[in-house]
Amino acid sequence: MKTFNVKPLALVISSLAVAGISPALLAQEQTKPEIEVEEVMVTGYARSIQNSLDTKRNADTVVQAISAADLGGLPDVSIADALGRVPGITVTRSGGQAGTIQVRGMGEGFVFSTLNGREQVSPNGTRAMEFSQFPSELIQSVEVYMSPKASLIEGGVAGTVELKTANPLEMTEDQKFVVGVRGSFNDQASDIYGAEPYGSRLSLSFQKKLLDGTLGVALGYAKLVQPRAAARFEHYNYETAPFDLMSEDGLNTQVVDENFTPQPVAERPSSVQISNGFELLQTGGEETRDGYVAAVQFEPNENLTIKSDLFYSEFTSDSYSRGFRIQPLRSADVSSVVLWNNQAVVGGEFKMADDNADAFDFHVVSNDVTQTNELLSGGLNVQWKQDAWTIAGDLSRSDASGVQADGVVRAHLYRAKEDPAPGFDPYERDPDQSMAYLLDGINLPTVSLSRDYAAYDANGVSNLRLSRYERYPRINDDLIDAARLDLKYEFDDLFISSLEAGVRASERNHTDRRQVFVYGDGANNTITSDWSLPITVDTSDVVNWKGDFSRFPSFLAIDGDEIMRSAHNVGLVLGPVPEATIENPNPQAVPRSIEPAARWGEGRDWSMKQSSNIDENITSYYLQANLSTSLLGRDLTGNIGVRHVETDQSSIALVNVNGDVERGATEICDELGDCRSNFAYQKLGAKYSDTLPSLNLNFALTDEDQLRLALARVLSRPPINRLAAPDSEGTITTGSDNVPRFNYGSNTSPYLTPFIADQVDLSYEHYMEETNGAFVIAGYHRDIKSFIQDVTFEQFDFRAAGFDIPDSAEILVGGVPTEVEVENGTYSTSINNQEGGFIRGIEVSYTQTFNFLPDLWSGLGVSTSYSWTDSEISVVNPVEAGITADAALPFPGLVENSANFTVFYSYGGFETRLSTTFQDSFVGETRNINLQPIIYAPETLLDYQAAYKFDNGLDLVFSISNLTNEPNRSYMFDEELTRTLQWFGRTYYLGANYSF
């Protein structure tokens, strides 16, 4: 098959320099009469385009590619940013940066990722690759397989993302060293309390050939210090509430519609959907990432190749949120409400009940989240070629650890008790608080409060008091060891060019555990056992909103750690509480002999019931025939094969056997020494096998045109954390109707099996070699056989199903403890839905450099693409299910329309580029305790870059990220039902790169 060679292009004129190596971007055409023109290799951004198109053209499957001109040649903060410009891929931002990706309408859970051909674990507790762990400076290329082949590791229904680091023997030079430095500035930091505006990036890379080019060594290091600055409004999940329970007398509540038209009493609904509350927060902090890569490649002769590589990344995010939170609205006294469609509350006036100031909660929050992720990945590959045989063996390990420590400081408005009891807190919640708010769709709402939450008295003491201090570290570890053996035999003069076979075995273990420290009301399951603590001018600052948020009420930023230290010094509470780290994930609090008490694990369920231990052992076999023949005088290439996969998955469950030793009861203790003897360990799981056939054909219509066809059966496994055994005990909850109900279940199950789909891909590709471009149109159709779906059964008959549930529970009735019959509640679980459906779409892309234009215009080029996706699969929205008969939402992650457009220009040593990406609305999930689908609003992002390259190897670089300060916006299922509004600001970068 003909390869995509670079044609003679004369004068190399420019370069877009990006962190790392940035050679010239484009070459202008030069001609000299009767003189043969030497072929010039295009470098820089044009080189990366050429490499990407070359990879796509010569691949034996449907592939999208990103290629750096050299090691360190990708411009982005992380690989996720670069993937956002690939046709068919969209990105979800987190903290203003690209985080997770969707491929062809399917979310992160359906995207499989490898590094140098090896499966990777993730520090985030799922299977989704944490792309922020991978500095773009250390990645040579990225290939996204839209269609599989038998020799690829299974796991990606949407696609497989293959990251590749450098192979040093493949570089053209004998030695190369690159250093890059860059500073950043975020223009929103000045609006955010405590936010730092400045960040930095540093990258170093070194490659060298030794021993007459038989030994190659590559080393790389990249450091990122990235500030965070965001302002956010978040509206919580909607819940169903009886209308007459939202006030002492529902009939006296004024009701208007979204147009403020009063609603007659007879037309009022019996129940409404009402948010659990909302929060207004300023978020700051800093992300730090250190990435290292090392590779050794040894080829002593033409038969033997030995490669070893190692990648390590440590990513730390220290973030904080300051603001106020109001919840739950359903427990307030309501004087008026604004209803959307006469069904959902979008505004109103809400007041604390005088007789229960704790039911409706106004509080100021000062939250801190520290997240540390470590990823270590490496392997050894040995390949031997002898005549027609190739034998390759590969050993690999991928090890990830993640610790997320959530810290919460809550402060409430207090007043002195009239007659405090001896030994108890002399302060109580002040019920004289009310609030009015009104949503404005995906624009900022109106919020007003009746009290000042940023005031001090004459002695510098706030009327707010610290009521709760909490730390919630969650620790997860994920490890996979794998071994692989591949054989290949090449044929001469046959339509089958070669035959491949192989076997791969992997063992994976995933653990997840959580600890809790709580001081404050409720830490010992009683409100009176812990005292509120004073807040003064020395332990707090007044924060005033700025910019578009300036109309919102001021609040206090509270130093909860200092308050706890001060209280400890007078013998009141524990402190200081150490932070959880990977080395010390469960720091112990010091026990006290005096009340009020607080310690790790206090006030929460037994930590062992929040732990999981999951094993997954996989063995796969494949046979693949690679095709190379002709049809109608044109080349026909591709492959046909089959992959067989055997899976053995299990999870350790804690089963309550009521202390029966014969059923395995044993004493089980957590890290704190809290022991229980009524549980037994049980291993639950499933064994299953899948057979995955595949066919890829590539037909050369002409020297510049080709047609691709791909057929395959594919699978994606459940997120690894969802294979955990559910809690063995149910819970009894008492709702607003004061009726105790038994509930059981979770969204995890060790019996879940993979998502299965049959897919067909068809694409036409036209390559324009003279102008380093291509036009590609592709269509695909996936027939979904099964997928994982959460289900909840209301009023489930637990007794009939054999559950051992209590007959009654003690609750307060009129302030008197009373035994009340326990009724049936909800049963929740996850299943493999067998209904299925289709996902289909079309992708169109066009890339070209206009080197045929005269003079200054010859440095102009464009790269653009458009994707359309459709599906008949839907999921149930639990919010909408309570409002409308049709409660269907599109398949999560499915973006119907997405597009990107990049225009670049170069002249001499100067180059500039403007990149635009657009993605339509799509369904995602909130990451709170109770997951609910949400819809992300459409967004358009603009990034700008410019550079100047000097002849001595020095490049100067300037860029702007999020040029228009595009926010993240989401809603529940209609834009009037706001979910999250978040602004991140623009980030400016200025730096230099030097290579020699």
Short mmCIF file of N, CA and C in Angstrom, two decimals, residues 418-546:
data_model
loop_
_atom_site.label_atom_id
_atom_site.label_comp_id
_atom_site.label_asym_id
_atom_site.label_seq_id
_atom_site.Cartn_x
_atom_site.Cartn_y
_atom_site.Cartn_z
N GLU A 418 -31.83 31.20 76.76
CA GLU A 418 -32.37 31.95 77.90
C GLU A 418 -32.05 31.24 79.21
N ASP A 419 -32.11 29.92 79.23
CA ASP A 419 -31.87 29.18 80.47
C ASP A 419 -31.07 27.93 80.14
N PRO A 420 -29.75 28.06 79.88
CA PRO A 420 -28.96 26.90 79.47
C PRO A 420 -28.81 25.88 80.59
N ALA A 421 -28.86 24.62 80.25
CA ALA A 421 -28.66 23.55 81.22
C ALA A 421 -27.17 23.43 81.53
N PRO A 422 -26.84 23.14 82.77
CA PRO A 422 -25.43 23.00 83.14
C PRO A 422 -24.76 21.87 82.35
N GLY A 423 -23.56 22.17 81.82
CA GLY A 423 -22.81 21.15 81.09
C GLY A 423 -23.16 21.05 79.62
N PHE A 424 -24.12 21.84 79.18
CA PHE A 424 -24.51 21.80 77.77
C PHE A 424 -24.20 23.15 77.11
N ASP A 425 -24.19 23.13 75.79
CA ASP A 425 -23.87 24.33 75.03
C ASP A 425 -24.84 25.44 75.40
N PRO A 426 -24.31 26.60 75.83
CA PRO A 426 -25.22 27.71 76.21
C PRO A 426 -25.78 28.47 75.01
N TYR A 427 -25.43 28.02 73.78
CA TYR A 427 -25.94 28.67 72.57
C TYR A 427 -26.85 27.73 71.81
N GLU A 428 -27.77 28.32 71.04
CA GLU A 428 -28.69 27.55 70.22
C GLU A 428 -28.84 28.22 68.86
N ARG A 429 -29.29 27.45 67.88
CA ARG A 429 -29.50 28.01 66.55
C ARG A 429 -30.53 29.14 66.61
N ASP A 430 -30.24 30.19 65.86
CA ASP A 430 -31.15 31.33 65.80
C ASP A 430 -32.17 31.08 64.68
N PRO A 431 -33.46 30.96 65.01
CA PRO A 431 -34.45 30.65 63.98
C PRO A 431 -34.92 31.86 63.16
N ASP A 432 -34.45 33.03 63.53
CA ASP A 432 -34.92 34.24 62.85
C ASP A 432 -34.14 34.42 61.54
N GLN A 433 -34.41 33.54 60.59
CA GLN A 433 -33.70 33.60 59.30
C GLN A 433 -34.68 33.23 58.19
N SER A 434 -34.61 33.96 57.10
CA SER A 434 -35.44 33.66 55.95
C SER A 434 -34.67 33.99 54.67
N MET A 435 -35.19 33.49 53.57
CA MET A 435 -34.49 33.61 52.29
C MET A 435 -35.51 33.65 51.17
N ALA A 436 -35.20 34.41 50.12
CA ALA A 436 -35.98 34.40 48.89
C ALA A 436 -35.03 34.20 47.73
N TYR A 437 -35.45 33.37 46.76
CA TYR A 437 -34.60 33.16 45.59
C TYR A 437 -35.47 32.91 44.38
N LEU A 438 -34.90 33.12 43.20
CA LEU A 438 -35.60 32.88 41.95
C LEU A 438 -34.57 32.47 40.90
N LEU A 439 -34.77 31.29 40.33
CA LEU A 439 -33.89 30.81 39.27
C LEU A 439 -34.10 31.61 37.99
N ASP A 440 -33.05 31.63 37.17
CA ASP A 440 -33.14 32.30 35.87
C ASP A 440 -32.52 31.40 34.80
N GLY A 441 -32.96 30.14 34.79
CA GLY A 441 -32.46 29.20 33.79
C GLY A 441 -30.97 28.97 33.93
N ILE A 442 -30.24 29.07 32.82
CA ILE A 442 -28.80 28.87 32.86
C ILE A 442 -28.06 30.19 33.04
N ASN A 443 -28.77 31.18 33.60
CA ASN A 443 -28.15 32.43 34.02
C ASN A 443 -28.15 32.47 35.54
N LEU A 444 -27.40 33.39 36.12
CA LEU A 444 -27.31 33.48 37.57
C LEU A 444 -28.67 33.83 38.17
N PRO A 445 -29.03 33.21 39.31
CA PRO A 445 -30.33 33.47 39.94
C PRO A 445 -30.29 34.73 40.78
N THR A 446 -31.43 35.02 41.37
CA THR A 446 -31.54 36.09 42.38
C THR A 446 -31.66 35.44 43.75
N VAL A 447 -30.85 35.91 44.69
CA VAL A 447 -30.85 35.37 46.06
C VAL A 447 -30.78 36.53 47.04
N SER A 448 -31.65 36.53 48.04
CA SER A 448 -31.58 37.52 49.11
C SER A 448 -31.80 36.84 50.45
N LEU A 449 -31.06 37.30 51.47
CA LEU A 449 -31.14 36.74 52.82
C LEU A 449 -31.57 37.82 53.79
N SER A 450 -32.29 37.42 54.83
CA SER A 450 -32.82 38.38 55.78
C SER A 450 -31.80 38.82 56.82
N ARG A 451 -30.70 38.06 56.98
CA ARG A 451 -29.71 38.37 58.01
C ARG A 451 -28.33 38.59 57.37
N ASP A 452 -27.45 39.25 58.12
CA ASP A 452 -26.09 39.51 57.68
C ASP A 452 -25.18 38.41 58.23
N TYR A 453 -24.53 37.67 57.34
CA TYR A 453 -23.67 36.57 57.75
C TYR A 453 -22.19 36.96 57.70
N ALA A 454 -21.91 38.26 57.71
CA ALA A 454 -20.53 38.73 57.67
C ALA A 454 -20.32 39.85 58.68
N ALA A 455 -21.05 39.82 59.79
CA ALA A 455 -20.98 40.89 60.78
C ALA A 455 -20.26 40.43 62.05
N TYR A 456 -19.61 41.39 62.73
CA TYR A 456 -18.96 41.17 64.03
C TYR A 456 -19.54 42.14 65.03
N ASP A 457 -19.50 41.77 66.32
CA ASP A 457 -19.92 42.71 67.34
C ASP A 457 -18.74 43.62 67.71
N ALA A 458 -18.94 44.44 68.75
CA ALA A 458 -17.91 45.41 69.13
C ALA A 458 -16.62 44.75 69.59
N ASN A 459 -16.70 43.51 70.02
CA ASN A 459 -15.53 42.79 70.48
C ASN A 459 -14.88 41.94 69.39
N GLY A 460 -15.36 42.10 68.17
CA GLY A 460 -14.77 41.32 67.07
C GLY A 460 -15.22 39.89 67.02
N VAL A 461 -16.38 39.59 67.61
CA VAL A 461 -16.91 38.22 67.61
C VAL A 461 -18.10 38.15 66.65
N SER A 462 -18.08 37.13 65.82
CA SER A 462 -19.16 36.96 64.84
C SER A 462 -20.39 36.37 65.51
N ASN A 463 -21.57 36.69 64.94
CA ASN A 463 -22.77 36.01 65.42
C ASN A 463 -22.88 34.60 64.83
N LEU A 464 -21.98 34.26 63.92
CA LEU A 464 -21.83 32.86 63.48
C LEU A 464 -20.95 32.12 64.47
N ARG A 465 -21.24 30.83 64.66
CA ARG A 465 -20.38 29.98 65.48
C ARG A 465 -20.11 28.69 64.70
N LEU A 466 -18.90 28.17 64.88
CA LEU A 466 -18.54 26.91 64.22
C LEU A 466 -19.34 25.79 64.86
N SER A 467 -20.14 25.13 64.05
CA SER A 467 -21.02 24.07 64.56
C SER A 467 -20.56 22.68 64.18
N ARG A 468 -19.69 22.59 63.17
CA ARG A 468 -19.30 21.27 62.69
C ARG A 468 -17.95 21.35 62.00
N TYR A 469 -17.10 20.38 62.32
CA TYR A 469 -15.78 20.26 61.71
C TYR A 469 -15.62 18.79 61.31
N GLU A 470 -15.40 18.54 60.01
CA GLU A 470 -15.45 17.16 59.51
C GLU A 470 -14.28 16.89 58.57
N ARG A 471 -13.83 15.65 58.56
CA ARG A 471 -12.83 15.20 57.60
C ARG A 471 -13.26 13.83 57.09
N TYR A 472 -13.28 13.69 55.75
CA TYR A 472 -13.74 12.45 55.13
C TYR A 472 -12.69 11.95 54.14
N PRO A 473 -11.63 11.30 54.58
CA PRO A 473 -10.68 10.74 53.62
C PRO A 473 -11.22 9.45 52.99
N ARG A 474 -11.10 9.37 51.68
CA ARG A 474 -11.42 8.14 50.95
C ARG A 474 -10.17 7.69 50.22
N ILE A 475 -9.84 6.42 50.38
CA ILE A 475 -8.61 5.87 49.84
C ILE A 475 -8.94 4.71 48.92
N ASN A 476 -8.39 4.73 47.72
CA ASN A 476 -8.56 3.58 46.84
C ASN A 476 -7.23 3.21 46.21
N ASP A 477 -7.06 1.92 45.99
CA ASP A 477 -5.86 1.37 45.36
C ASP A 477 -6.29 0.44 44.24
N ASP A 478 -5.56 0.48 43.15
CA ASP A 478 -5.89 -0.34 42.00
C ASP A 478 -4.58 -0.86 41.41
N LEU A 479 -4.52 -2.17 41.18
CA LEU A 479 -3.29 -2.78 40.69
C LEU A 479 -3.64 -3.83 39.66
N ILE A 480 -2.91 -3.82 38.54
CA ILE A 480 -3.09 -4.85 37.54
C ILE A 480 -1.72 -5.34 37.08
N ASP A 481 -1.54 -6.65 37.11
CA ASP A 481 -0.37 -7.31 36.56
C ASP A 481 -0.82 -8.10 35.34
N ALA A 482 -0.05 -8.02 34.27
CA ALA A 482 -0.45 -8.68 33.04
C ALA A 482 0.76 -9.29 32.34
N ALA A 483 0.52 -10.38 31.65
CA ALA A 483 1.53 -11.04 30.83
C ALA A 483 0.90 -11.35 29.48
N ARG A 484 1.70 -11.19 28.43
CA ARG A 484 1.16 -11.36 27.09
C ARG A 484 2.21 -12.04 26.20
N LEU A 485 1.72 -12.95 25.36
CA LEU A 485 2.58 -13.62 24.38
C LEU A 485 1.90 -13.56 23.02
N ASP A 486 2.64 -13.06 22.01
CA ASP A 486 2.11 -12.91 20.65
C ASP A 486 3.02 -13.62 19.65
N LEU A 487 2.40 -14.30 18.71
CA LEU A 487 3.12 -14.97 17.63
C LEU A 487 2.62 -14.43 16.30
N LYS A 488 3.56 -14.33 15.34
CA LYS A 488 3.18 -13.84 14.01
C LYS A 488 3.98 -14.61 12.96
N TYR A 489 3.31 -15.06 11.92
CA TYR A 489 3.97 -15.74 10.81
C TYR A 489 3.58 -15.05 9.51
N GLU A 490 4.58 -14.65 8.73
CA GLU A 490 4.35 -13.90 7.50
C GLU A 490 4.42 -14.83 6.30
N PHE A 491 3.47 -14.64 5.38
CA PHE A 491 3.40 -15.45 4.17
C PHE A 491 3.87 -14.65 2.96
N ASP A 492 4.33 -15.35 1.95
CA ASP A 492 4.71 -14.73 0.69
C ASP A 492 3.67 -15.05 -0.37
N ASP A 493 3.29 -14.03 -1.12
CA ASP A 493 2.44 -14.21 -2.30
C ASP A 493 1.11 -14.88 -1.97
N LEU A 494 0.55 -14.58 -0.81
CA LEU A 494 -0.78 -15.06 -0.45
C LEU A 494 -1.66 -13.85 -0.15
N PHE A 495 -2.96 -14.04 -0.26
CA PHE A 495 -3.85 -12.93 0.08
C PHE A 495 -3.84 -12.68 1.59
N ILE A 496 -3.40 -13.68 2.35
CA ILE A 496 -3.15 -13.48 3.78
C ILE A 496 -1.67 -13.15 3.94
N SER A 497 -1.37 -11.91 4.31
CA SER A 497 0.03 -11.51 4.43
C SER A 497 0.68 -12.08 5.68
N SER A 498 -0.10 -12.25 6.73
CA SER A 498 0.45 -12.80 7.97
C SER A 498 -0.68 -13.33 8.83
N LEU A 499 -0.30 -14.18 9.76
CA LEU A 499 -1.25 -14.76 10.71
C LEU A 499 -0.72 -14.49 12.11
N GLU A 500 -1.59 -13.94 12.97
CA GLU A 500 -1.20 -13.62 14.34
C GLU A 500 -2.05 -14.42 15.32
N ALA A 501 -1.44 -14.76 16.44
CA ALA A 501 -2.15 -15.44 17.53
C ALA A 501 -1.51 -15.00 18.84
N GLY A 502 -2.30 -15.04 19.88
CA GLY A 502 -1.74 -14.62 21.16
C GLY A 502 -2.63 -14.95 22.32
N VAL A 503 -2.04 -14.80 23.50
CA VAL A 503 -2.76 -15.02 24.75
C VAL A 503 -2.34 -13.94 25.73
N ARG A 504 -3.27 -13.48 26.52
CA ARG A 504 -2.99 -12.47 27.55
C ARG A 504 -3.71 -12.84 28.83
N ALA A 505 -3.01 -12.73 29.95
CA ALA A 505 -3.61 -13.00 31.25
C ALA A 505 -3.34 -11.80 32.16
N SER A 506 -4.37 -11.38 32.88
CA SER A 506 -4.22 -10.24 33.79
C SER A 506 -4.92 -10.53 35.11
N GLU A 507 -4.37 -9.99 36.18
CA GLU A 507 -4.97 -10.07 37.51
C GLU A 507 -5.08 -8.65 38.05
N ARG A 508 -6.28 -8.30 38.46
CA ARG A 508 -6.54 -6.95 38.95
C ARG A 508 -7.16 -7.00 40.33
N ASN A 509 -6.70 -6.11 41.21
CA ASN A 509 -7.29 -5.98 42.54
C ASN A 509 -7.58 -4.51 42.81
N HIS A 510 -8.80 -4.24 43.22
CA HIS A 510 -9.22 -2.88 43.53
C HIS A 510 -9.78 -2.85 44.94
N THR A 511 -9.27 -1.93 45.76
CA THR A 511 -9.77 -1.75 47.12
C THR A 511 -10.18 -0.31 47.31
N ASP A 512 -11.18 -0.13 48.15
CA ASP A 512 -11.72 1.19 48.43
C ASP A 512 -12.11 1.22 49.89
N ARG A 513 -11.71 2.25 50.59
CA ARG A 513 -12.07 2.35 52.00
C ARG A 513 -12.23 3.83 52.36
N ARG A 514 -12.91 4.04 53.49
CA ARG A 514 -13.21 5.41 53.88
C ARG A 514 -13.16 5.54 55.40
N GLN A 515 -12.71 6.72 55.85
CA GLN A 515 -12.72 7.04 57.28
C GLN A 515 -13.39 8.39 57.48
N VAL A 516 -13.78 8.64 58.70
CA VAL A 516 -14.52 9.87 59.01
C VAL A 516 -14.06 10.43 60.34
N PHE A 517 -13.85 11.74 60.40
CA PHE A 517 -13.72 12.44 61.66
C PHE A 517 -14.77 13.52 61.71
N VAL A 518 -15.48 13.60 62.81
CA VAL A 518 -16.54 14.60 62.96
C VAL A 518 -16.46 15.22 64.35
N TYR A 519 -16.40 16.54 64.41
CA TYR A 519 -16.67 17.24 65.65
C TYR A 519 -17.84 18.17 65.39
N GLY A 520 -18.74 18.23 66.32
CA GLY A 520 -19.85 19.16 66.18
C GLY A 520 -21.16 18.48 66.47
N ASP A 521 -22.24 19.22 66.22
CA ASP A 521 -23.55 18.68 66.57
C ASP A 521 -23.79 17.37 65.83
N GLY A 522 -24.10 16.35 66.56
CA GLY A 522 -24.38 15.05 65.97
C GLY A 522 -23.18 14.14 65.91
N ALA A 523 -21.99 14.58 66.33
CA ALA A 523 -20.81 13.72 66.22
C ALA A 523 -20.96 12.48 67.08
N ASN A 524 -21.66 12.58 68.18
CA ASN A 524 -21.93 11.41 69.01
C ASN A 524 -23.39 11.00 68.92
N ASN A 525 -24.01 11.34 67.76
CA ASN A 525 -25.42 11.02 67.51
C ASN A 525 -26.37 11.75 68.45
N THR A 526 -25.88 12.76 69.12
CA THR A 526 -26.75 13.62 69.92
C THR A 526 -26.32 15.07 69.67
N ILE A 527 -27.28 15.94 69.60
CA ILE A 527 -26.97 17.33 69.26
C ILE A 527 -26.31 18.05 70.44
N THR A 528 -26.60 17.63 71.67
CA THR A 528 -26.15 18.37 72.83
C THR A 528 -24.77 17.99 73.30
N SER A 529 -24.13 16.99 72.70
CA SER A 529 -22.87 16.50 73.24
C SER A 529 -21.67 17.32 72.81
N ASP A 530 -21.76 18.07 71.73
CA ASP A 530 -20.64 18.86 71.25
C ASP A 530 -21.02 20.33 71.20
N TRP A 531 -20.12 21.17 71.65
CA TRP A 531 -20.41 22.58 71.75
C TRP A 531 -20.04 23.31 70.47
N SER A 532 -20.83 24.36 70.16
CA SER A 532 -20.43 25.26 69.09
C SER A 532 -19.25 26.09 69.56
N LEU A 533 -18.41 26.54 68.62
CA LEU A 533 -17.18 27.26 68.96
C LEU A 533 -17.22 28.66 68.38
N PRO A 534 -16.66 29.63 69.07
CA PRO A 534 -16.74 31.03 68.62
C PRO A 534 -15.88 31.29 67.40
N ILE A 535 -16.32 32.25 66.59
CA ILE A 535 -15.60 32.72 65.41
C ILE A 535 -15.32 34.20 65.60
N THR A 536 -14.07 34.61 65.42
CA THR A 536 -13.68 36.00 65.66
C THR A 536 -13.01 36.57 64.42
N VAL A 537 -12.66 37.86 64.53
CA VAL A 537 -11.95 38.52 63.42
C VAL A 537 -10.58 37.88 63.20
N ASP A 538 -10.04 37.20 64.21
CA ASP A 538 -8.73 36.55 64.06
C ASP A 538 -8.82 35.21 63.35
N THR A 539 -10.00 34.63 63.30
CA THR A 539 -10.16 33.31 62.67
C THR A 539 -11.10 33.34 61.47
N SER A 540 -11.33 34.53 60.93
CA SER A 540 -12.22 34.64 59.76
C SER A 540 -11.96 35.94 59.02
N ASP A 541 -12.41 35.98 57.79
CA ASP A 541 -12.33 37.19 56.96
C ASP A 541 -13.66 37.40 56.26
N VAL A 542 -14.01 38.66 56.05
CA VAL A 542 -15.22 38.99 55.30
C VAL A 542 -14.92 38.86 53.81
N VAL A 543 -15.79 38.16 53.09
CA VAL A 543 -15.64 37.97 51.65
C VAL A 543 -16.81 38.64 50.94
N ASN A 544 -16.49 39.54 50.03
CA ASN A 544 -17.50 40.20 49.21
C ASN A 544 -17.38 39.67 47.78
N TRP A 545 -18.51 39.34 47.19
CA TRP A 545 -18.52 38.85 45.83
C TRP A 545 -18.14 39.97 44.86
N LYS A 546 -17.57 39.58 43.72
CA LYS A 546 -17.17 40.55 42.70
C LYS A 546 -17.72 40.12 41.35
#
